[in-house]
Amino acid sequence: MALVAGMRVGSRVLFRPWAWLPGAALGRKESAARGRVGARGFGSQRVLVEPDPAAGIAVMKLKSPPVNSLSLELLTEFVISLEKLENDKTFRGIILTSDCPGVFSAGLDLMEMCGKNPAHYAEYWKAVQELWLRLYLSNLVLIAAINGACPAGGCLISLTCDYRVLADNPKYVIGLNETLLGIVAPFWFKDTLVNTIGHRTSERALQLGILFPPAEALQVGMVDKVVPEDQVQSTALSVMAQWLSIPDHARQLTKNMMRKATADRLVKQRDSDIQNFVGFISRDSIQKSLQVYLGKLRQKKG
Ligand SMILES: CCCCC/C=C\C/C=C\CC/C=C/CC(=O)SCCNC(=O)CCNC(=O)[C@H](O)C(C)(C)COP(=O)(O)OP(=O)(O)OC[C@H]1O[C@@H](n2cnc3c(N)ncnc32)[C@H](O)[C@@H]1OP(=O)(O)O
């Protein structure tokens, strides 16, 4: 077996890019939770995993009501489930979707970024980085079955997937809307978007914080297919079959070739990226902006 840049070619699992990342090791409790997935469903409180070993795929459903905001707990459980599937050779693909009606994910949890201390912000941001790195460089075929609104960090997660299917509902908008909150999408969010929809469209979308409704999302290439709501899952399954018809080693090496440079940019500066985030989010003006935004979200109801 040849070794290419740390990847073992000739076995199914070609690369584990996170194995050498600082902070990538899981705790003892988490490690004990690993192991073969088998045919029974598994998961955790916030991440349901429905395996179909015969098909070599699993459906992973985010279940953190009401809006799947990416809390530290959800990020941690997400990474653990992902690692379980990555480590089990039975699985070649994951369909990522939501168990919360009407929302794929509301993005990063604003409560994790408001009124906390720098150590908390640092821990939180490291977890966000970790999930992105693992998803972006995953060996598995990842298909996003987007069955709800998909702003900011929710959009980022979908952009790490190899293919996005969006339900045709005008409420299911998708995009990186950070500027609307008075915050800035970090460079690796931006890179992920540029790699998907190109530079000019990203520049406009990012500055204006555009949340694209389905037809526009399809037009700019933010998603690959828009289908009636009741066909999202079946479409994701048939797209998965197409992707799984490609030999794993060739597809995985190609994916790595397309994505590694983007991931490496973050890997090389993880610590400074954390410091930038902590400095930025701790500013009084940014905290005020986030509070105002949260207030507006709450007022919407009343
Ligand atoms: C030059 C220097 C640069 C340095 C840069 C360095 C670092 C970068 C710094 C910062 C970058 C940080 C990046 C952040 C990315 C993000 O993901 S921020 C989150 C953005 N998310 C949103 O804008 C979505 C907000 N939510 C909604 O629009 C709606 O909730 C929804 C998703 C469309 C669903 O609508 P629905 O009507 O069903 O539900 P409600 O709105 O009633 O919400 C229910 C409940 O949930 C609360 N909530 C919603 N979203 C969030 C969230 N993201 N986090 C936490 N809580 C959320 C909402 O407030 C309601 O709560 P309740 O009133 O208490 O019931």
mmCIF file of C-alpha atoms and ligand atoms in Angstrom:
data_model
loop_
_atom_site.group_PDB
_atom_site.id
_atom_site.type_symbol
_atom_site.label_atom_id
_atom_site.label_comp_id
_atom_site.label_asym_id
_atom_site.label_seq_id
_atom_site.Cartn_x
_atom_site.Cartn_y
_atom_site.Cartn_z
ATOM 1 C CA MET A 1 0.000 0.000 0.000
ATOM 2 C CA ALA A 2 1.347 3.394 -0.941
ATOM 3 C CA LEU A 3 1.261 6.306 1.462
ATOM 4 C CA VAL A 4 0.278 9.631 -0.076
ATOM 5 C CA ALA A 5 0.599 12.650 2.223
ATOM 6 C CA GLY A 6 -0.377 10.592 5.210
ATOM 7 C CA MET A 7 -3.175 8.815 3.398
ATOM 8 C CA ARG A 8 -3.149 5.046 3.116
ATOM 9 C CA VAL A 9 -4.174 4.213 -0.419
ATOM 10 C CA GLY A 10 -5.605 0.777 -0.971
ATOM 11 C CA SER A 11 -7.736 0.595 2.153
ATOM 12 C CA ARG A 12 -11.174 2.157 2.304
ATOM 13 C CA VAL A 13 -10.396 4.780 4.923
ATOM 14 C CA LEU A 14 -7.980 6.938 3.032
ATOM 15 C CA PHE A 15 -7.256 9.813 5.323
ATOM 16 C CA ARG A 16 -7.993 11.005 8.817
ATOM 17 C CA PRO A 17 -6.948 14.621 8.476
ATOM 18 C CA TRP A 18 -7.922 15.474 12.022
ATOM 19 C CA ALA A 19 -5.845 12.770 13.666
ATOM 20 C CA TRP A 20 -2.909 15.111 13.915
ATOM 21 C CA LEU A 21 -4.850 18.262 14.730
ATOM 22 C CA PRO A 22 -4.202 19.775 18.130
ATOM 23 C CA GLY A 23 -7.151 19.178 20.414
ATOM 24 C CA ALA A 24 -8.587 16.541 18.114
ATOM 25 C CA ALA A 25 -8.312 13.734 20.652
ATOM 26 C CA LEU A 26 -11.556 12.892 22.377
ATOM 27 C CA GLY A 27 -11.853 12.325 26.111
ATOM 28 C CA ARG A 28 -11.964 8.838 27.644
ATOM 29 C CA LYS A 29 -15.731 8.857 28.055
ATOM 30 C CA GLU A 30 -16.192 9.913 24.453
ATOM 31 C CA SER A 31 -13.720 7.303 23.213
ATOM 32 C CA ALA A 32 -15.619 4.594 25.059
ATOM 33 C CA ALA A 33 -18.733 5.617 23.179
ATOM 34 C CA ARG A 34 -17.039 4.765 19.873
ATOM 35 C CA GLY A 35 -17.191 1.369 18.214
ATOM 36 C CA ARG A 36 -19.027 -0.348 15.461
ATOM 37 C CA VAL A 37 -22.329 1.169 14.614
ATOM 38 C CA GLY A 38 -24.155 -1.950 13.416
ATOM 39 C CA ALA A 39 -27.712 -2.034 12.155
ATOM 40 C CA ARG A 40 -29.412 -0.513 15.175
ATOM 41 C CA GLY A 41 -29.913 3.207 15.367
ATOM 42 C CA PHE A 42 -27.609 5.073 17.676
ATOM 43 C CA GLY A 43 -26.820 8.614 18.443
ATOM 44 C CA SER A 44 -27.229 10.934 21.306
ATOM 45 C CA GLN A 45 -29.747 13.305 22.717
ATOM 46 C CA ARG A 46 -29.180 15.877 19.988
ATOM 47 C CA VAL A 47 -27.981 13.800 17.039
ATOM 48 C CA LEU A 48 -30.039 10.856 15.817
ATOM 49 C CA VAL A 49 -28.311 8.358 13.572
ATOM 50 C CA GLU A 50 -30.364 5.938 11.509
ATOM 51 C CA PRO A 51 -27.942 3.461 9.928
ATOM 52 C CA ASP A 52 -28.681 1.385 6.861
ATOM 53 C CA PRO A 53 -25.653 -0.920 6.820
ATOM 54 C CA ALA A 54 -26.892 -2.845 3.794
ATOM 55 C CA ALA A 55 -26.869 0.351 1.754
ATOM 56 C CA GLY A 56 -23.666 1.589 3.422
ATOM 57 C CA ILE A 57 -25.281 4.824 4.476
ATOM 58 C CA ALA A 58 -26.674 6.528 7.560
ATOM 59 C CA VAL A 59 -29.150 9.342 7.983
ATOM 60 C CA MET A 60 -28.009 11.789 10.607
ATOM 61 C CA LYS A 61 -30.723 14.027 12.039
ATOM 62 C CA LEU A 62 -29.992 17.092 14.126
ATOM 63 C CA LYS A 63 -32.444 17.170 16.981
ATOM 64 C CA SER A 64 -31.857 20.149 19.215
ATOM 65 C CA PRO A 65 -35.187 21.962 19.385
ATOM 66 C CA PRO A 66 -36.445 24.461 18.722
ATOM 67 C CA VAL A 67 -33.999 25.498 15.964
ATOM 68 C CA ASN A 68 -30.889 23.246 16.028
ATOM 69 C CA SER A 69 -28.709 26.143 17.067
ATOM 70 C CA LEU A 70 -25.158 24.850 17.279
ATOM 71 C CA SER A 71 -24.521 24.788 21.012
ATOM 72 C CA LEU A 72 -21.293 23.349 22.401
ATOM 73 C CA GLU A 73 -23.218 20.197 23.289
ATOM 74 C CA LEU A 74 -24.640 19.790 19.783
ATOM 75 C CA LEU A 75 -21.228 20.400 18.197
ATOM 76 C CA THR A 76 -19.638 17.772 20.457
ATOM 77 C CA GLU A 77 -22.318 15.163 19.833
ATOM 78 C CA PHE A 78 -22.181 15.874 16.095
ATOM 79 C CA VAL A 79 -18.422 15.247 15.985
ATOM 80 C CA ILE A 80 -18.720 12.028 18.001
ATOM 81 C CA SER A 81 -21.429 10.613 15.717
ATOM 82 C CA LEU A 82 -19.476 11.596 12.646
ATOM 83 C CA GLU A 83 -16.342 9.934 13.936
ATOM 84 C CA LYS A 84 -18.245 6.726 14.720
ATOM 85 C CA LEU A 85 -19.475 6.521 11.160
ATOM 86 C CA GLU A 86 -16.086 7.465 9.699
ATOM 87 C CA ASN A 87 -14.447 4.682 11.707
ATOM 88 C CA ASP A 88 -16.917 2.004 10.655
ATOM 89 C CA LYS A 89 -16.014 0.641 7.230
ATOM 90 C CA THR A 90 -19.636 -0.338 6.654
ATOM 91 C CA PHE A 91 -20.490 3.275 5.942
ATOM 92 C CA ARG A 92 -19.702 5.186 2.779
ATOM 93 C CA GLY A 93 -22.152 8.051 3.003
ATOM 94 C CA ILE A 94 -24.252 10.197 5.317
ATOM 95 C CA ILE A 95 -27.437 12.096 4.629
ATOM 96 C CA LEU A 96 -27.499 15.065 6.928
ATOM 97 C CA THR A 97 -30.880 16.505 7.794
ATOM 98 C CA SER A 98 -32.963 18.017 10.584
ATOM 99 C CA ASP A 99 -35.453 16.574 12.997
ATOM 100 C CA CYS A 100 -36.741 20.073 13.887
ATOM 101 C CA PRO A 101 -39.701 21.075 11.717
ATOM 102 C CA GLY A 102 -39.013 24.059 9.488
ATOM 103 C CA VAL A 103 -35.390 24.586 10.479
ATOM 104 C CA PHE A 104 -32.283 22.805 9.218
ATOM 105 C CA SER A 105 -30.098 24.730 11.664
ATOM 106 C CA ALA A 106 -30.263 28.313 12.956
ATOM 107 C CA GLY A 107 -26.469 28.409 12.893
ATOM 108 C CA LEU A 108 -24.169 29.087 15.774
ATOM 109 C CA ASP A 109 -25.866 29.354 19.120
ATOM 110 C CA LEU A 110 -26.044 33.038 19.936
ATOM 111 C CA MET A 111 -26.234 32.197 23.634
ATOM 112 C CA GLU A 112 -22.726 30.688 23.370
ATOM 113 C CA MET A 113 -21.441 33.985 22.008
ATOM 114 C CA CYS A 114 -23.189 36.390 24.378
ATOM 115 C CA GLY A 115 -22.232 37.364 27.910
ATOM 116 C CA LYS A 116 -19.673 34.587 28.411
ATOM 117 C CA ASN A 117 -15.984 34.778 29.317
ATOM 118 C CA PRO A 118 -13.002 34.559 26.918
ATOM 119 C CA ALA A 119 -12.196 30.976 27.958
ATOM 120 C CA HIS A 120 -15.710 29.929 27.016
ATOM 121 C CA TYR A 121 -15.542 31.740 23.669
ATOM 122 C CA ALA A 122 -12.219 30.018 22.943
ATOM 123 C CA GLU A 123 -13.589 26.563 23.779
ATOM 124 C CA TYR A 124 -16.676 27.200 21.717
ATOM 125 C CA TRP A 125 -14.783 28.433 18.678
ATOM 126 C CA LYS A 126 -12.412 25.470 18.803
ATOM 127 C CA ALA A 127 -15.443 23.180 18.672
ATOM 128 C CA VAL A 128 -16.840 25.093 15.670
ATOM 129 C CA GLN A 129 -13.490 24.773 13.878
ATOM 130 C CA GLU A 130 -13.312 21.068 14.721
ATOM 131 C CA LEU A 131 -16.709 20.268 13.265
ATOM 132 C CA TRP A 132 -15.970 22.236 10.092
ATOM 133 C CA LEU A 133 -12.617 20.502 9.556
ATOM 134 C CA ARG A 134 -14.079 17.057 10.058
ATOM 135 C CA LEU A 135 -17.049 17.671 7.791
ATOM 136 C CA TYR A 136 -15.088 19.478 5.102
ATOM 137 C CA LEU A 137 -12.475 16.724 4.802
ATOM 138 C CA SER A 138 -14.762 13.794 5.493
ATOM 139 C CA ASN A 139 -14.003 10.592 3.608
ATOM 140 C CA LEU A 140 -17.692 9.864 3.404
ATOM 141 C CA VAL A 141 -20.107 11.173 0.826
ATOM 142 C CA LEU A 142 -22.107 13.849 2.610
ATOM 143 C CA ILE A 143 -25.468 14.879 1.203
ATOM 144 C CA ALA A 144 -27.427 17.668 2.881
ATOM 145 C CA ALA A 145 -31.183 17.151 2.821
ATOM 146 C CA ILE A 146 -32.141 20.696 3.762
ATOM 147 C CA ASN A 147 -35.645 20.573 5.143
ATOM 148 C CA GLY A 148 -35.822 23.985 6.750
ATOM 149 C CA ALA A 149 -34.276 27.428 7.154
ATOM 150 C CA CYS A 150 -30.525 27.337 6.825
ATOM 151 C CA PRO A 151 -28.841 30.585 7.895
ATOM 152 C CA ALA A 152 -25.194 31.303 8.791
ATOM 153 C CA GLY A 153 -23.555 28.343 10.574
ATOM 154 C CA GLY A 154 -26.388 26.113 9.314
ATOM 155 C CA CYS A 155 -25.506 27.140 5.784
ATOM 156 C CA LEU A 156 -21.814 26.527 6.515
ATOM 157 C CA ILE A 157 -22.559 22.959 7.544
ATOM 158 C CA SER A 158 -24.532 22.346 4.375
ATOM 159 C CA LEU A 159 -21.693 23.850 2.311
ATOM 160 C CA THR A 160 -19.289 21.234 3.674
ATOM 161 C CA CYS A 161 -21.462 18.560 2.093
ATOM 162 C CA ASP A 162 -20.795 17.165 -1.360
ATOM 163 C CA TYR A 163 -24.334 17.895 -2.552
ATOM 164 C CA ARG A 164 -27.274 19.949 -1.260
ATOM 165 C CA VAL A 165 -30.969 19.217 -1.817
ATOM 166 C CA LEU A 166 -33.282 22.002 -0.609
ATOM 167 C CA ALA A 167 -37.014 21.748 0.023
ATOM 168 C CA ASP A 168 -39.029 24.165 -2.085
ATOM 169 C CA ASN A 169 -40.527 26.398 0.574
ATOM 170 C CA PRO A 170 -40.053 30.184 0.505
ATOM 171 C CA LYS A 171 -39.389 30.153 4.258
ATOM 172 C CA TYR A 172 -36.380 27.887 3.782
ATOM 173 C CA VAL A 173 -33.788 30.527 3.089
ATOM 174 C CA ILE A 174 -30.088 29.766 2.972
ATOM 175 C CA GLY A 175 -26.987 31.925 3.183
ATOM 176 C CA LEU A 176 -24.267 33.473 5.299
ATOM 177 C CA ASN A 177 -26.132 36.373 6.876
ATOM 178 C CA GLU A 178 -23.515 37.290 9.501
ATOM 179 C CA THR A 179 -23.353 40.974 8.499
ATOM 180 C CA LEU A 180 -27.045 41.338 9.384
ATOM 181 C CA LEU A 181 -26.046 40.517 12.956
ATOM 182 C CA GLY A 182 -23.195 43.042 12.857
ATOM 183 C CA ILE A 183 -20.603 40.267 12.804
ATOM 184 C CA VAL A 184 -18.179 39.053 10.181
ATOM 185 C CA ALA A 185 -17.973 35.602 8.614
ATOM 186 C CA PRO A 186 -14.450 34.292 9.289
ATOM 187 C CA PHE A 187 -12.143 33.614 6.353
ATOM 188 C CA TRP A 188 -12.857 29.876 6.315
ATOM 189 C CA PHE A 189 -16.619 30.436 6.138
ATOM 190 C CA LYS A 190 -15.890 32.778 3.235
ATOM 191 C CA ASP A 191 -13.538 30.286 1.563
ATOM 192 C CA THR A 192 -16.154 27.547 1.800
ATOM 193 C CA LEU A 193 -18.717 29.808 0.146
ATOM 194 C CA VAL A 194 -16.318 31.000 -2.573
ATOM 195 C CA ASN A 195 -15.425 27.381 -3.358
ATOM 196 C CA THR A 196 -19.123 26.703 -3.881
ATOM 197 C CA ILE A 197 -20.577 29.752 -5.642
ATOM 198 C CA GLY A 198 -17.552 31.708 -6.841
ATOM 199 C CA HIS A 199 -15.936 34.960 -5.824
ATOM 200 C CA ARG A 200 -18.219 37.667 -7.194
ATOM 201 C CA THR A 201 -21.458 36.068 -6.024
ATOM 202 C CA SER A 202 -19.894 35.409 -2.613
ATOM 203 C CA GLU A 203 -18.718 38.999 -2.316
ATOM 204 C CA ARG A 204 -22.237 40.288 -2.844
ATOM 205 C CA ALA A 205 -23.894 37.576 -0.745
ATOM 206 C CA LEU A 206 -21.517 38.047 2.182
ATOM 207 C CA GLN A 207 -21.550 41.839 2.302
ATOM 208 C CA LEU A 208 -25.326 42.015 2.039
ATOM 209 C CA GLY A 209 -25.868 38.981 4.263
ATOM 210 C CA ILE A 210 -28.234 37.549 1.658
ATOM 211 C CA LEU A 211 -30.518 34.703 2.671
ATOM 212 C CA PHE A 212 -31.529 33.148 -0.637
ATOM 213 C CA PRO A 213 -34.967 31.603 -1.131
ATOM 214 C CA PRO A 214 -34.889 28.229 -2.937
ATOM 215 C CA ALA A 215 -35.106 29.352 -6.594
ATOM 216 C CA GLU A 216 -32.352 31.941 -6.127
ATOM 217 C CA ALA A 217 -30.246 29.555 -4.070
ATOM 218 C CA LEU A 218 -30.395 27.137 -6.979
ATOM 219 C CA GLN A 219 -29.615 29.854 -9.492
ATOM 220 C CA VAL A 220 -26.434 30.993 -7.703
ATOM 221 C CA GLY A 221 -25.328 27.420 -7.005
ATOM 222 C CA MET A 222 -25.756 27.560 -3.251
ATOM 223 C CA VAL A 223 -27.768 24.348 -3.564
ATOM 224 C CA ASP A 224 -27.690 21.694 -6.259
ATOM 225 C CA LYS A 225 -31.359 20.757 -6.404
ATOM 226 C CA VAL A 226 -34.679 22.156 -5.205
ATOM 227 C CA VAL A 227 -37.514 19.663 -4.834
ATOM 228 C CA PRO A 228 -40.981 19.552 -3.245
ATOM 229 C CA GLU A 229 -40.734 19.201 0.494
ATOM 230 C CA ASP A 230 -41.955 15.599 0.553
ATOM 231 C CA GLN A 231 -39.251 14.560 -1.921
ATOM 232 C CA VAL A 232 -36.178 15.871 -0.124
ATOM 233 C CA GLN A 233 -35.280 12.584 1.526
ATOM 234 C CA SER A 234 -35.931 10.374 -1.519
ATOM 235 C CA THR A 235 -33.970 12.745 -3.739
ATOM 236 C CA ALA A 236 -31.065 12.728 -1.305
ATOM 237 C CA LEU A 237 -31.119 8.928 -1.386
ATOM 238 C CA SER A 238 -31.033 8.726 -5.169
ATOM 239 C CA VAL A 239 -28.257 11.338 -5.358
ATOM 240 C CA MET A 240 -26.357 9.294 -2.778
ATOM 241 C CA ALA A 241 -26.675 6.177 -4.957
ATOM 242 C CA GLN A 242 -25.111 8.077 -7.835
ATOM 243 C CA TRP A 243 -22.178 9.297 -5.721
ATOM 244 C CA LEU A 244 -21.657 5.814 -4.265
ATOM 245 C CA SER A 245 -21.368 4.358 -7.757
ATOM 246 C CA ILE A 246 -17.913 5.978 -7.947
ATOM 247 C CA PRO A 247 -15.008 3.958 -6.494
ATOM 248 C CA ASP A 248 -14.261 5.339 -3.027
ATOM 249 C CA HIS A 249 -10.520 5.725 -3.398
ATOM 250 C CA ALA A 250 -10.784 7.794 -6.570
ATOM 251 C CA ARG A 251 -13.575 9.972 -5.236
ATOM 252 C CA GLN A 252 -11.906 10.494 -1.848
ATOM 253 C CA LEU A 253 -8.555 11.459 -3.331
ATOM 254 C CA THR A 254 -10.307 13.854 -5.686
ATOM 255 C CA LYS A 255 -12.290 15.416 -2.843
ATOM 256 C CA ASN A 256 -9.110 15.810 -0.852
ATOM 257 C CA MET A 257 -7.357 17.396 -3.807
ATOM 258 C CA MET A 258 -10.187 19.917 -4.163
ATOM 259 C CA ARG A 259 -10.499 20.778 -0.469
ATOM 260 C CA LYS A 260 -7.220 20.239 1.355
ATOM 261 C CA ALA A 261 -5.677 23.636 0.617
ATOM 262 C CA THR A 262 -8.755 25.394 2.013
ATOM 263 C CA ALA A 263 -8.737 23.282 5.174
ATOM 264 C CA ASP A 264 -4.982 23.706 5.591
ATOM 265 C CA ARG A 265 -5.401 27.482 5.718
ATOM 266 C CA LEU A 266 -7.341 27.079 8.934
ATOM 267 C CA VAL A 267 -5.231 24.220 10.291
ATOM 268 C CA LYS A 268 -2.130 26.411 9.991
ATOM 269 C CA GLN A 269 -3.684 29.215 12.006
ATOM 270 C CA ARG A 270 -6.197 27.625 14.335
ATOM 271 C CA ASP A 271 -4.885 29.338 17.434
ATOM 272 C CA SER A 272 -4.737 32.803 15.922
ATOM 273 C CA ASP A 273 -8.203 32.276 14.462
ATOM 274 C CA ILE A 274 -9.447 31.474 17.982
ATOM 275 C CA GLN A 275 -7.759 34.583 19.342
ATOM 276 C CA ASN A 276 -9.321 36.708 16.581
ATOM 277 C CA PHE A 277 -12.737 35.316 17.378
ATOM 278 C CA VAL A 278 -12.370 35.837 21.125
ATOM 279 C CA GLY A 279 -11.114 39.412 20.646
ATOM 280 C CA PHE A 280 -13.871 40.226 18.173
ATOM 281 C CA ILE A 281 -16.787 38.664 20.010
ATOM 282 C CA SER A 282 -15.711 40.162 23.354
ATOM 283 C CA ARG A 283 -15.971 43.725 22.041
ATOM 284 C CA ASP A 284 -18.726 45.714 23.736
ATOM 285 C CA SER A 285 -20.045 46.900 20.376
ATOM 286 C CA ILE A 286 -20.326 43.308 19.076
ATOM 287 C CA GLN A 287 -21.993 42.097 22.265
ATOM 288 C CA LYS A 288 -24.479 44.954 21.914
ATOM 289 C CA SER A 289 -25.223 44.034 18.269
ATOM 290 C CA LEU A 290 -25.839 40.413 19.204
ATOM 291 C CA GLN A 291 -28.142 41.406 22.065
ATOM 292 C CA VAL A 292 -30.130 43.657 19.745
ATOM 293 C CA TYR A 293 -30.428 40.813 17.208
ATOM 294 C CA LEU A 294 -31.538 38.349 19.885
ATOM 295 C CA GLY A 295 -34.075 40.913 21.108
ATOM 296 C CA LYS A 296 -35.488 41.204 17.577
ATOM 297 C CA LEU A 297 -35.742 37.417 17.277
ATOM 298 C CA ARG A 298 -37.680 37.274 20.532
ATOM 299 C CA GLN A 299 -39.909 40.269 19.645
ATOM 300 C CA LYS A 300 -40.900 38.581 16.383
ATOM 301 C CA LYS A 301 -43.161 36.355 18.451
ATOM 302 C CA GLY A 302 -44.782 38.911 20.691
HETATM 303 C C1 LIG B 1 -11.970 42.089 11.181
HETATM 304 C C2 LIG B 1 -11.927 41.079 12.252
HETATM 305 C C3 LIG B 1 -12.702 39.882 11.866
HETATM 306 C C4 LIG B 1 -12.544 38.862 12.914
HETATM 307 C C5 LIG B 1 -13.509 37.766 12.658
HETATM 308 C C6 LIG B 1 -13.275 36.712 13.609
HETATM 309 C C7 LIG B 1 -14.211 35.903 13.937
HETATM 310 C C8 LIG B 1 -15.611 36.037 13.450
HETATM 311 C C9 LIG B 1 -16.533 36.491 14.493
HETATM 312 C C10 LIG B 1 -17.764 36.073 14.583
HETATM 313 C C11 LIG B 1 -18.360 35.116 13.622
HETATM 314 C C12 LIG B 1 -19.400 34.305 14.300
HETATM 315 C C13 LIG B 1 -20.170 33.535 13.277
HETATM 316 C C14 LIG B 1 -21.445 33.273 13.475
HETATM 317 C C15 LIG B 1 -22.257 32.510 12.517
HETATM 318 C C16 LIG B 1 -23.638 32.216 13.018
HETATM 319 O O1 LIG B 1 -24.127 31.156 12.748
HETATM 320 S S1 LIG B 1 -24.448 33.379 13.967
HETATM 321 C C17 LIG B 1 -26.129 32.805 14.077
HETATM 322 C C18 LIG B 1 -26.913 33.377 12.942
HETATM 323 N N1 LIG B 1 -28.233 32.813 12.921
HETATM 324 C C19 LIG B 1 -29.307 33.487 12.541
HETATM 325 O O2 LIG B 1 -29.240 34.621 12.165
HETATM 326 C C20 LIG B 1 -30.616 32.764 12.617
HETATM 327 C C21 LIG B 1 -31.498 33.362 13.662
HETATM 328 N N2 LIG B 1 -32.752 32.623 13.777
HETATM 329 C C22 LIG B 1 -33.760 32.753 12.895
HETATM 330 O O3 LIG B 1 -33.695 33.461 11.928
HETATM 331 C C23 LIG B 1 -34.997 31.967 13.192
HETATM 332 O O4 LIG B 1 -34.939 31.533 14.531
HETATM 333 C C24 LIG B 1 -35.195 30.744 12.288
HETATM 334 C C25 LIG B 1 -33.956 29.864 12.263
HETATM 335 C C26 LIG B 1 -35.538 31.191 10.864
HETATM 336 C C27 LIG B 1 -36.377 29.897 12.827
HETATM 337 O O5 LIG B 1 -37.508 30.713 12.954
HETATM 338 P P1 LIG B 1 -38.706 30.259 13.890
HETATM 339 O O6 LIG B 1 -39.772 31.271 13.728
HETATM 340 O O7 LIG B 1 -39.026 28.840 13.616
HETATM 341 O O8 LIG B 1 -38.110 30.253 15.369
HETATM 342 P P2 LIG B 1 -37.860 31.518 16.315
HETATM 343 O O9 LIG B 1 -37.212 32.619 15.556
HETATM 344 O O10 LIG B 1 -39.111 31.833 17.039
HETATM 345 O O11 LIG B 1 -36.770 30.941 17.315
HETATM 346 C C28 LIG B 1 -37.134 30.041 18.350
HETATM 347 C C29 LIG B 1 -36.235 30.298 19.535
HETATM 348 O O12 LIG B 1 -34.887 30.023 19.138
HETATM 349 C C30 LIG B 1 -34.073 31.159 19.396
HETATM 350 N N3 LIG B 1 -32.999 31.199 18.387
HETATM 351 C C31 LIG B 1 -33.136 31.311 17.078
HETATM 352 N N4 LIG B 1 -31.942 31.277 16.471
HETATM 353 C C32 LIG B 1 -31.025 31.149 17.436
HETATM 354 C C33 LIG B 1 -29.589 31.055 17.440
HETATM 355 N N5 LIG B 1 -28.852 31.079 16.309
HETATM 356 N N6 LIG B 1 -28.977 30.938 18.618
HETATM 357 C C34 LIG B 1 -29.675 30.898 19.779
HETATM 358 N N7 LIG B 1 -31.036 30.985 19.844
HETATM 359 C C35 LIG B 1 -31.696 31.103 18.672
HETATM 360 C C36 LIG B 1 -35.026 32.324 19.287
HETATM 361 O O13 LIG B 1 -34.498 33.450 19.937
HETATM 362 C C37 LIG B 1 -36.238 31.756 19.954
HETATM 363 O O14 LIG B 1 -35.987 31.787 21.345
HETATM 364 P P3 LIG B 1 -37.154 32.088 22.399
HETATM 365 O O15 LIG B 1 -37.725 33.424 22.013
HETATM 366 O O16 LIG B 1 -36.462 32.110 23.717
HETATM 367 O O17 LIG B 1 -38.126 30.970 22.234
#
